XYZ file of C-alpha atoms in Angstrom:
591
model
C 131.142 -72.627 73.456
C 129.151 -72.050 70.461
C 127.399 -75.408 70.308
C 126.458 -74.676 74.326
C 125.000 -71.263 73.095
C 123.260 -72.577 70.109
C 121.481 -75.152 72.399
C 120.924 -72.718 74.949
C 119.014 -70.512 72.260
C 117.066 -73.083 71.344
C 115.568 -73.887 75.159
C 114.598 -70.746 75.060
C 113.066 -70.688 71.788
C 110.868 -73.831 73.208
C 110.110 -72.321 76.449
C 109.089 -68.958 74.483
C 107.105 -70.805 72.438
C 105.067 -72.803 75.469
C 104.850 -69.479 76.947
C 102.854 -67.974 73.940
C 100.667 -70.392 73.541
C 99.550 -70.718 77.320
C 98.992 -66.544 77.061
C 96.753 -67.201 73.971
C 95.282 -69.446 75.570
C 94.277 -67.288 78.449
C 93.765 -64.259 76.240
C 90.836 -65.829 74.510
C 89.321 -67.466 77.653
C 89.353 -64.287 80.048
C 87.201 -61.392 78.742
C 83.919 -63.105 79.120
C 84.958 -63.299 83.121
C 86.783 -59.919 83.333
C 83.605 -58.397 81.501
C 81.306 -59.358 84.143
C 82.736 -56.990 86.653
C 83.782 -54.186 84.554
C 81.388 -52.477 82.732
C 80.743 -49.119 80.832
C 76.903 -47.163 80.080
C 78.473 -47.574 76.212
C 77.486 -51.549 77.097
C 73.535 -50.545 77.814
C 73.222 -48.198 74.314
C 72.022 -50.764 72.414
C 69.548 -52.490 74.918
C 65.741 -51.281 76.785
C 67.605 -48.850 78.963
C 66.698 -45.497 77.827
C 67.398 -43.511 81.087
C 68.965 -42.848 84.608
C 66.985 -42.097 87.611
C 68.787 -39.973 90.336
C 67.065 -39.485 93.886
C 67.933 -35.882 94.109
C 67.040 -34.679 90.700
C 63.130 -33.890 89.853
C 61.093 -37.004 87.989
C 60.675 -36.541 84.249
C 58.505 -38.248 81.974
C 54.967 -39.465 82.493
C 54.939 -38.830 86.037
C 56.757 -35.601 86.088
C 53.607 -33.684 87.240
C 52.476 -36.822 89.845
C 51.776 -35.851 93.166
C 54.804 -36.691 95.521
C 52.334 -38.162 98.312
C 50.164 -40.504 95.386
C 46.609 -40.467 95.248
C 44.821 -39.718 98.356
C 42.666 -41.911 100.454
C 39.888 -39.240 101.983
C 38.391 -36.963 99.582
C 36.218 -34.395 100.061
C 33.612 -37.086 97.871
C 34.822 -39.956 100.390
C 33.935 -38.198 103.332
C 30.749 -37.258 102.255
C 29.670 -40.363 100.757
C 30.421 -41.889 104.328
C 28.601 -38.885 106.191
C 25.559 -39.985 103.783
C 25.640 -43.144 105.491
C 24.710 -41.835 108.803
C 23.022 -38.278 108.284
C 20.067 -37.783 106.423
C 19.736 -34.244 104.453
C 22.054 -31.568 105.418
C 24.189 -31.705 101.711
C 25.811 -28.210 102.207
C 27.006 -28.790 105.772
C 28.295 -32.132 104.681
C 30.186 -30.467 102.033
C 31.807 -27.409 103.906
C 32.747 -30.001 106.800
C 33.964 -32.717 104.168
C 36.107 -30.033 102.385
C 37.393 -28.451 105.870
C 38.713 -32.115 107.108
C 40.275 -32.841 103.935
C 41.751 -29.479 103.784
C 43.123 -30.001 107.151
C 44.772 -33.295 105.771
C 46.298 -31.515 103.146
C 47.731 -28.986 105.640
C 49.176 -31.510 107.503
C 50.838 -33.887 104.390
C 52.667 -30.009 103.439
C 53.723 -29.755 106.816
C 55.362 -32.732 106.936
C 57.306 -32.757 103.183
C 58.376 -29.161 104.398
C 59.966 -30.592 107.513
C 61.259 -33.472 105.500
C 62.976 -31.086 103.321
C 64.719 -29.080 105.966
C 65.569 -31.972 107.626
C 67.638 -32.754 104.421
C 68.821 -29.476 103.846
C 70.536 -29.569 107.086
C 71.921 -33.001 106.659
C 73.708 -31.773 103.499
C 75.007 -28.776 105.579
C 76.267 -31.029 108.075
C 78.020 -32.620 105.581
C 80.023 -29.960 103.972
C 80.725 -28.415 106.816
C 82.419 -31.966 108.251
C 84.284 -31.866 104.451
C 85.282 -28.441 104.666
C 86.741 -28.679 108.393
C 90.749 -29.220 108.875
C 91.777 -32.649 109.976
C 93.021 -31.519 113.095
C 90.065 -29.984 114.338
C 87.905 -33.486 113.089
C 90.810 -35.418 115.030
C 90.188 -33.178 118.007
C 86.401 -33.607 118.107
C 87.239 -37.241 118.029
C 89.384 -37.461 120.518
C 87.873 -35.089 122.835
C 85.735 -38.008 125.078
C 88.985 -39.700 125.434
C 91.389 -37.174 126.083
C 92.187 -34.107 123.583
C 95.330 -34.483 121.798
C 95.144 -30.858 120.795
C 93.252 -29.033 123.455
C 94.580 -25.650 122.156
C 92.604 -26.119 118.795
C 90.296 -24.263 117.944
C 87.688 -24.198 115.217
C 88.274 -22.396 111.748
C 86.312 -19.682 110.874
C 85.927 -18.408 107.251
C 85.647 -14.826 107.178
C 84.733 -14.391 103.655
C 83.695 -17.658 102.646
C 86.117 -20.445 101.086
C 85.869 -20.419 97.107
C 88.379 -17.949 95.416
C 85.187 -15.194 94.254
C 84.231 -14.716 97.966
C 88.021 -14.205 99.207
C 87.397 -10.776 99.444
C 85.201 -8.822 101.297
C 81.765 -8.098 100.947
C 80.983 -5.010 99.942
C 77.919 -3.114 100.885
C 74.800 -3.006 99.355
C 71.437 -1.585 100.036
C 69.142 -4.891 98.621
C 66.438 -5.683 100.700
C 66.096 -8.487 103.373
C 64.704 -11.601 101.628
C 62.679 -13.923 103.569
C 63.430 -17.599 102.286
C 60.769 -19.137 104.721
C 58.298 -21.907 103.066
C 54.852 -20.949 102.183
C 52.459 -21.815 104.610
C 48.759 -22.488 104.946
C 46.542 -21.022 107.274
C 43.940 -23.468 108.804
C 40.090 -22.426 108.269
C 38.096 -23.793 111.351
C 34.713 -24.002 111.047
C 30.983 -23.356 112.818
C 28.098 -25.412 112.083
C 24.877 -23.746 112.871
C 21.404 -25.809 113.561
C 18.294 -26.670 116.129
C 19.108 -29.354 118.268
C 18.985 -32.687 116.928
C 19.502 -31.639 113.438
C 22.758 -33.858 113.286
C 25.689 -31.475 114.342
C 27.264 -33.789 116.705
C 26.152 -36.631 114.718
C 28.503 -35.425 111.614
C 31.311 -34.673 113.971
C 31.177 -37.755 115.932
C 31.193 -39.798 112.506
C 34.123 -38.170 111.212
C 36.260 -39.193 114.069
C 35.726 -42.638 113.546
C 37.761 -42.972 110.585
C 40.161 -39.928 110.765
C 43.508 -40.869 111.315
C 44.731 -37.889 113.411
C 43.543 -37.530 117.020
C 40.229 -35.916 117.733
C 38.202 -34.781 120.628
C 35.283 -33.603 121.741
C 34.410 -30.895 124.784
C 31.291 -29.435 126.063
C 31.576 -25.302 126.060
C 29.249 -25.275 128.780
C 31.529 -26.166 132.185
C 33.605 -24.304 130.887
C 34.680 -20.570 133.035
C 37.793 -17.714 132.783
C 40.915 -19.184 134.877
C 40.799 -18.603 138.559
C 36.910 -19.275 138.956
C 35.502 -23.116 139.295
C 34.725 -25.123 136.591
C 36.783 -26.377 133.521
C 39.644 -24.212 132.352
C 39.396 -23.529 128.525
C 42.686 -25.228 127.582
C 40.745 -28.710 128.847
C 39.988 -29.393 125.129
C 43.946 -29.512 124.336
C 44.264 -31.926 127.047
C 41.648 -34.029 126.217
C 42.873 -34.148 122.468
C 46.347 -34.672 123.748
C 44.656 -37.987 125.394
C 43.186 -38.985 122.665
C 46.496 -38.973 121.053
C 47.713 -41.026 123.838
C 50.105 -38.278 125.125
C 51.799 -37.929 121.668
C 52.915 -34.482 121.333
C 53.645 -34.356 117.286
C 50.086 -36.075 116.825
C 48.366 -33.910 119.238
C 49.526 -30.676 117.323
C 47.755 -32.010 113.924
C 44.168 -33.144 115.314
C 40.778 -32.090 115.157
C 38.749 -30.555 118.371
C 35.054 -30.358 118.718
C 34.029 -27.482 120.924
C 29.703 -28.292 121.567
C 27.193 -25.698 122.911
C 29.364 -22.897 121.864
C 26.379 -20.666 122.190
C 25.744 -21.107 125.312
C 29.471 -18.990 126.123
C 27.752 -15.835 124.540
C 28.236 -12.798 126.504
C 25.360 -12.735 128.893
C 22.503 -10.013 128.071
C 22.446 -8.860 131.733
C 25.677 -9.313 133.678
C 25.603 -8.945 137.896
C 29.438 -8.444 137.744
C 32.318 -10.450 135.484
C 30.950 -12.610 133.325
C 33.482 -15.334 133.757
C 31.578 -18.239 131.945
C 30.697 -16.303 128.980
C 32.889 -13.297 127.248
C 35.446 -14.710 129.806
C 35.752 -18.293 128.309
C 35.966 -16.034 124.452
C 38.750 -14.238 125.333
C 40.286 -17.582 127.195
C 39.707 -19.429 123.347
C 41.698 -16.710 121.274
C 44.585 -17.228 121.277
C 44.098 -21.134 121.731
C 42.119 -20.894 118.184
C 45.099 -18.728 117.063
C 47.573 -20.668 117.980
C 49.591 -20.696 121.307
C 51.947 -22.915 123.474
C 49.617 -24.420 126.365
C 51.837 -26.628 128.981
C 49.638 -29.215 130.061
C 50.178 -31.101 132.966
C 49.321 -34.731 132.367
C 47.549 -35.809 135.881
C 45.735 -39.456 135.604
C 41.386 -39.348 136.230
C 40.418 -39.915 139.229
C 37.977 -43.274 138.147
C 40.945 -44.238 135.764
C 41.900 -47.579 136.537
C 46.123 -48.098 137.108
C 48.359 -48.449 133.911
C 49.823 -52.449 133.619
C 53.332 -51.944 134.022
C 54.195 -55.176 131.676
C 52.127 -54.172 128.235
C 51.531 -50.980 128.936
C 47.493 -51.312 127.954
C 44.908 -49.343 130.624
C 41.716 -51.442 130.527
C 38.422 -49.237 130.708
C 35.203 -50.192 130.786
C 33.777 -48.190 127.813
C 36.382 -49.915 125.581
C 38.463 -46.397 124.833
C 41.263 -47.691 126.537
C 41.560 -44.238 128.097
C 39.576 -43.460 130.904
C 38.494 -40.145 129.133
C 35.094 -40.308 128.512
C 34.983 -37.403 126.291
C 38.035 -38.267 123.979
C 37.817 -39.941 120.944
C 40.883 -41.449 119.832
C 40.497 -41.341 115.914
C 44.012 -42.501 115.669
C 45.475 -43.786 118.368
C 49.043 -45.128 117.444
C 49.333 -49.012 118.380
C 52.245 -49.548 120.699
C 52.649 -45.965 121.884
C 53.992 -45.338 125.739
C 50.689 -43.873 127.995
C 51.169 -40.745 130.487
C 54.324 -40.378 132.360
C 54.665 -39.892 135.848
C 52.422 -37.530 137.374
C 52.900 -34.452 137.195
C 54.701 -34.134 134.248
C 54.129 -31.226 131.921
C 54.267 -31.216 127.836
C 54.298 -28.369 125.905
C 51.485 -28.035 122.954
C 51.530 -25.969 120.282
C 48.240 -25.295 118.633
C 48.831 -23.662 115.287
C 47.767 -26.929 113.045
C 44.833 -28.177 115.552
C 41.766 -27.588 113.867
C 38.954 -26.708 115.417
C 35.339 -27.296 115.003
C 32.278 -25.346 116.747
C 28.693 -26.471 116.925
C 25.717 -24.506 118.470
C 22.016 -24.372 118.659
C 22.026 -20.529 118.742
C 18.340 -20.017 119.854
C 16.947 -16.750 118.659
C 19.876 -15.964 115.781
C 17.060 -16.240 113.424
C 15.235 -13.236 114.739
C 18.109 -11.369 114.719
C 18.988 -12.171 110.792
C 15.105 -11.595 109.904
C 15.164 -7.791 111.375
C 18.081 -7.475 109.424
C 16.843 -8.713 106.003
C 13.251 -8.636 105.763
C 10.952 -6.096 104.982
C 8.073 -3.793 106.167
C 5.166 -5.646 106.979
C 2.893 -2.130 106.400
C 0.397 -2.292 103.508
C -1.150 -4.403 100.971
C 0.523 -7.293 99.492
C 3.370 -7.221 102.120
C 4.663 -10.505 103.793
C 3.567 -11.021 107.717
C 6.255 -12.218 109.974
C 5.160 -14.663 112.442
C 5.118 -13.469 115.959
C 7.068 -16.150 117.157
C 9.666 -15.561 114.804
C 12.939 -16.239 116.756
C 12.230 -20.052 116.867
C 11.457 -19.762 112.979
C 13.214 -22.563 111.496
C 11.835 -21.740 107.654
C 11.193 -19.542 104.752
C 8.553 -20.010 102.337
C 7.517 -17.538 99.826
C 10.545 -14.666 99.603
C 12.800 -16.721 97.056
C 13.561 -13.274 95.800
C 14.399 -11.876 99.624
C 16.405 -15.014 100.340
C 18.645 -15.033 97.110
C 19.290 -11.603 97.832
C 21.173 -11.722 100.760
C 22.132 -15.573 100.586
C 26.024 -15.405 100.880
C 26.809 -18.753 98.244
C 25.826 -19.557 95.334
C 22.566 -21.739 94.298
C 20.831 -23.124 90.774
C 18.079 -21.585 89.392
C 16.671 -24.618 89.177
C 15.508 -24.723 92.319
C 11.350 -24.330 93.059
C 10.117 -21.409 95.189
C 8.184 -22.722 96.913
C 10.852 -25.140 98.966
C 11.155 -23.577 102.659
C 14.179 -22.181 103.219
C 16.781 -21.806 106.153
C 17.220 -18.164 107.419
C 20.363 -19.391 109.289
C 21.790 -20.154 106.194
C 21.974 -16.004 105.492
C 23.465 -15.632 108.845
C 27.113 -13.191 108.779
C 29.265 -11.855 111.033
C 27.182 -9.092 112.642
C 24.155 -11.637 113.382
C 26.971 -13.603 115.368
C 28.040 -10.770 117.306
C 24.681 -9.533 118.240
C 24.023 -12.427 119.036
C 26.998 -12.473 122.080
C 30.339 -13.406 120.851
C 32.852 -10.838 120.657
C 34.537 -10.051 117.397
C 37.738 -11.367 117.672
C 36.366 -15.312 117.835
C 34.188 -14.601 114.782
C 36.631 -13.453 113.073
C 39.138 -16.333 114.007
C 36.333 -18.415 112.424
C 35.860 -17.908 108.811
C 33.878 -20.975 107.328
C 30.067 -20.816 108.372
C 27.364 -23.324 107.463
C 23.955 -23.668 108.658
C 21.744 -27.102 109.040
C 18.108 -27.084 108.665
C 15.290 -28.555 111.053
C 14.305 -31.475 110.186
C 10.313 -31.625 109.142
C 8.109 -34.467 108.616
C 9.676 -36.276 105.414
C 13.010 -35.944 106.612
C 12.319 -37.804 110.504
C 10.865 -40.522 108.138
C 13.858 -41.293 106.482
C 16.089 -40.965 109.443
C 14.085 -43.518 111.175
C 14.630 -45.960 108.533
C 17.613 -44.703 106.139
C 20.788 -44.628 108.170
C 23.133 -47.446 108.657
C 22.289 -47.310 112.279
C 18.605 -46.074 112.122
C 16.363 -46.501 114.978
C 14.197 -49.096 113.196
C 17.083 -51.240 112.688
C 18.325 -51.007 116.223
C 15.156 -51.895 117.646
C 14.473 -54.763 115.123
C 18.000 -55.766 116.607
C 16.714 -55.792 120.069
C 13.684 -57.528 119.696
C 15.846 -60.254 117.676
C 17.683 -60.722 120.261
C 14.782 -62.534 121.902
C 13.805 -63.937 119.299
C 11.297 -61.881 118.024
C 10.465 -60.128 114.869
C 8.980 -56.671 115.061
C 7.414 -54.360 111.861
C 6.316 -51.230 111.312
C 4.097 -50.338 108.625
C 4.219 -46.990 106.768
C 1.749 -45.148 107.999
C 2.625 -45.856 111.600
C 6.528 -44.658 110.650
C 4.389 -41.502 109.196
C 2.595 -40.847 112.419
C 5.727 -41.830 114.499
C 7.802 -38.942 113.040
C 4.473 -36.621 113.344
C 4.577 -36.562 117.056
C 8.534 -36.370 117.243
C 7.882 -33.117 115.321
C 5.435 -31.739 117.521
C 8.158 -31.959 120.492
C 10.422 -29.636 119.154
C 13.125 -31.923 120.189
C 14.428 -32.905 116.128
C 15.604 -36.239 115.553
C 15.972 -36.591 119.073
C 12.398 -37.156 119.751
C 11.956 -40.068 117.373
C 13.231 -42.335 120.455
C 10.913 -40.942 122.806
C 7.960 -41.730 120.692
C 9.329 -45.275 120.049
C 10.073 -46.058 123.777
C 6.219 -45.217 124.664
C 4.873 -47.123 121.467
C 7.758 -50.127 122.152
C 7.357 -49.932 126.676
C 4.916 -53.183 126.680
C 5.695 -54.926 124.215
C 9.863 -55.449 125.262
C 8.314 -56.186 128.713
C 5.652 -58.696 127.614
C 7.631 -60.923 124.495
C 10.495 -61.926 126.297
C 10.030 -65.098 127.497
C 6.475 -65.425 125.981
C 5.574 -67.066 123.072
C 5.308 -64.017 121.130
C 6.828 -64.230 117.666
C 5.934 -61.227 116.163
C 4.686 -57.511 116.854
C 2.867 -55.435 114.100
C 2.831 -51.635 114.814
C -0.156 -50.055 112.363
C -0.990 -46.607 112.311
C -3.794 -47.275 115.015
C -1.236 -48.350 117.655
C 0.868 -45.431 116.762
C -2.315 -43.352 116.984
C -2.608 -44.857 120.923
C -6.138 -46.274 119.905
C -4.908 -50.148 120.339
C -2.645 -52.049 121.348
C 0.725 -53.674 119.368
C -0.813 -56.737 117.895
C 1.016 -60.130 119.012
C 1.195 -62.934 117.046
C 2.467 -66.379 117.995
C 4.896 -68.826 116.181
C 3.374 -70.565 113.303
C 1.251 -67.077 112.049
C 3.391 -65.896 110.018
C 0.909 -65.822 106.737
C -1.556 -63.885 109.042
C 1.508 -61.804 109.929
C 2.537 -60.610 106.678
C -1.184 -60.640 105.155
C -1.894 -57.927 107.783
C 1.199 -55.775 106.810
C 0.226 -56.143 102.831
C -3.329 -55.105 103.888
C -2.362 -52.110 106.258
C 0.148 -51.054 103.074
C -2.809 -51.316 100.344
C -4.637 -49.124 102.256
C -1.725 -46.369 102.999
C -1.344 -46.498 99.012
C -5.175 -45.717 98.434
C -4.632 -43.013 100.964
C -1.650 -41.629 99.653
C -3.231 -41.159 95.967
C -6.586 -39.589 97.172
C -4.033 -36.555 98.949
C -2.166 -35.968 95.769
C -5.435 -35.527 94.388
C -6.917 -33.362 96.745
C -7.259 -29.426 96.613
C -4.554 -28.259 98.944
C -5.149 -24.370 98.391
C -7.218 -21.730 96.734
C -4.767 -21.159 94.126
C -4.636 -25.294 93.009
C -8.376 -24.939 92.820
C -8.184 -22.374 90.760
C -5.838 -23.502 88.401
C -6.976 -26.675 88.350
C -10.745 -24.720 87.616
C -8.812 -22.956 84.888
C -7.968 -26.405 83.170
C -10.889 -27.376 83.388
C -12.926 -24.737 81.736
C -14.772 -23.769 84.438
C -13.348 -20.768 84.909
């Protein structure tokens, strides 16, 4: 028995000892696998990891004070520098319209991290609450489409709260009521003052090709109170909700145009309710304010019939819309089109901003009774007699600064005609026929200035899309090259300033300079058309040259230009005015 025991202990010495060694074996092999899956923040200490990012907590470090949106793509700049493009002069309107667009943006990009946030405040309620609840009650509420296995349950309500310090209960106090709500930005819509053809619609329609929110443009003038024919005032939100291609949320953040808002002014003599004048105002207010309007979405009459298998209307002015006065700036890609008809939506128009543009024919008399000065005795100014279609100031630099309501440079000569619309206020408006409550739900004001003989110069050839290119475009078409020289462009915009008509006479002048020769090159072998400053004068004809006179051609422009220079530098030297001749007598030592 002990022999069988001391052979027993040594098997199991052996097998101990093959047992040890297979565990160190293992014991040195393991940690590099067992290390890849468990791991501490001690393991990172000595590495390039020098910090944590959470989502919820607030970004520290160099970008701590970075905007949560990023840079933006429209600036106030931006916009500008693209309205430069297309509209010549006009910096100050360009600016106040620039800022009020990118303002607007701004609005919207608040509204939308504010709703973002309470979105997520109310997920993380949700989510308590579901911790907080007893499992009964979340077994009954998933149970209750299949049959309730407790239908006698009901929820549990927390009388004074569930931590220990609110287990009593409250006591009263006398603090006041504390309004958590977010801060919130008021829009600031805008009127832009002018003559016609100054570029008013020009800036507005140029905006809204590369805005990405819906925008639209109306006509104030079919427009008459509720109940009386014509257009109903809330047309403009159902154009813009068009334009948005019946999206509701888009709708409520886009941009309307209301034109000819002048011509809504209370009427100076009224033969019973003025319904298309103070009527329409009082129909805007609380539109401009910001309402609920249900609009009923009813197809156009000339609209051609939806495609029920991509869902894209075809139109023949390329809107895809059938609205002729909508102008999708943003029309989302993909998007369903109008319902059935007859179906209503329900607009609210608190964030639509809103844009007004008007002639206002004979505000300029009004603000020159208001600022100017007796005309009785010696050395005082003479107004003209026709002064409510004055479109300029010259001489009362000292009158104008006076009551001019933003600041300008010093800098600035005297002599440079001014705009009196540009010291136009609230009164002038209301004088002039709209009632106080639409001024005053219009704060921003900026005036445009008419356009004189320099200025129709440069928007013939200046612009991106200027007349001269267009009809150099045409006449290319059929192969032939047409030129003007500089003195005809100079004579051109002379007689589109004698019209009265702005920038929009500048294509009248060309049509009746242009009428023979588009109906005698096509076809012809007419290669090119000169335009001097005779046939602009109506004393000759365009002159026609054939293919293969192109040295004669441009010979005959370099003459007609050496000529215009001569002609320019004998005016600058020419006595204008008494006072130049007497100055320049003065340098001279005559005097």
């Amino acid at each position: 028995m002990a022999v069988a025991g001391v052979v027993v202990s040594q098997q199991a010495r052996l097998s101990y000892i093959a047992l040890s060694s297979i565990r160190r074996s293992f014991s040195t092999t393991s940690p590099q696998y067992s290390s890849s899956s468990h791991y501490h923040p001690s393991d990172f200490s000595g590495g390039s990891f020098t910090g944590s990012y959470e989502p919820g907590l607030p970004t520290s470090g160099p970008l701590a004070e970075a905007s949560a949106f990023g840079v933006p793509r429209l600036t106030p700049k931006a916009l500008k520098q693209h309205l430069d493009q297309f509209v010549v002069g006009q910096e100050r309107a360009k600016k106040v319209l620039s800022v009020a667009v990118y303002n607007h943006y701004q609005r919207i990009q608040e509204l939308q991290r504010q709703n973002e946030e309470l979105e997520a405040l109310v997920q993380q309620r949700t989510r308590r609450e579901s911790g907080e609840r007893h499992p009964i009650e979340g077994r009954a509420s998933r149970m209750r489409s299949a049959g309730n296995e407790f239908p006698g349950q009901q929820p549990t309500v927390h009388l004074y709260g569930t931590s220990q310090s609110q287990m009593s209960p409250p006591q009263p106090v006398s603090s006041p009521i504390v309004d958590y709500s977010p801060l919130a930005i008021e829009k600031s819509n805008i009127m832009l003052l002018g003559p016609s053809g100054v570029g008013k619609t020009l800036m507005a329609k140029t905006l809204a090709r590369i805005l990405e929110v819906p925008f639209s443009m109306s006509d104030c003038t079919p427009f008459t109170q509720a109940g009386y024919i014509g257009e109903d005032a809330d047309v403009c939100v159902q154009r813009l909700l068009a334009a948005a291609n019946y999206d509701v949320a888009r709708a409520e953040r886009g941009i309307i145009c209301l034109d000819e808002v002048d011509k809504i002014a209370t009427a100076k003599v009224s033969h019973g309710k003025d319904v298309s004048g103070e009527g329409v105002q009082q129909a805007l207010l609380k539109i401009i304010e910001g309402t609920t309007l249900q609009i009923n979405a009813k197809s156009e009459r000339n609209a051609p019939s939806k495609s029920p298998s991509n869902g894209f209307q075809p139109s023949g002015n390329g809107g895809g819309l059938g609205s002729g006065s909508t102008t999708g700036g943003g029309i989302g890609i993909g998007s369903s089109g109008p319902a059935a008809k007859g179906e209503v939506y329900n607009v609210r128009t608190d964030n639509i901003l809103f844009i007004f543009t008007g002639a206002f024919i004979g505000l300029q008399k009004i603000i020159m009774d208001r600022v100017s000065k007796g005309s009785i005795g010696f050395g005082q100014p003479v107004r003209a007699s026709n002064a409510e279609n004055q479109t300029s100031l010259k001489g009362e630099e000292e009158l104008f600064r006076k009551f001019l309501p933003f600041f300008t440079s010093n800098d600035e000569s005297g002599d440079e005609a001014r705009n009196p619309l540009d010291l136009v206020e609230p009164g002038d408006l209301q004088k002039f026929g709209l009632i106080p409550e639409l001024v005053g739900r219009v704060p921003v004001t900026t005036a445009l200035a008419a356009l004189d003989e320099e200025a129709l110069v440069r928007v013939l050839t200046e612009p991106r899309n200027s007349l001269m290119r267009q009809y150099e475009q045409l006449f290319q078409l059929s192969g032939v090259e047409v030129r003007f020289t500089s003195a005809a462009l100079r004579e051109v915009a002379k007689s589109a300033l004698g019209m009265g008509t702005g920038a929009r006479g500048l294509r009248t002048v060309l049509e009746r300079l242009l009428g023979d020769a588009m109906f005698e090159s096509p076809g012809s072998s007419i290669k090119y058309i000169l335009i001097t400053e005779a046939v602009a004068k109506k004393e000759q004809a365009p002159v026609y040259l054939a293919r293969g006179q192109q040295p004669r051609f441009h010979a005959m422009i370099a003459a007609e230009e050496e000529e215009w220079e001569r002609r320019k530098e004998n005016d600058d030297e020419r006595v204008q005015s008494f006072e130049e001749y007497r100055e320049k007598a003065k340098a001279a030592g005559v005097v």
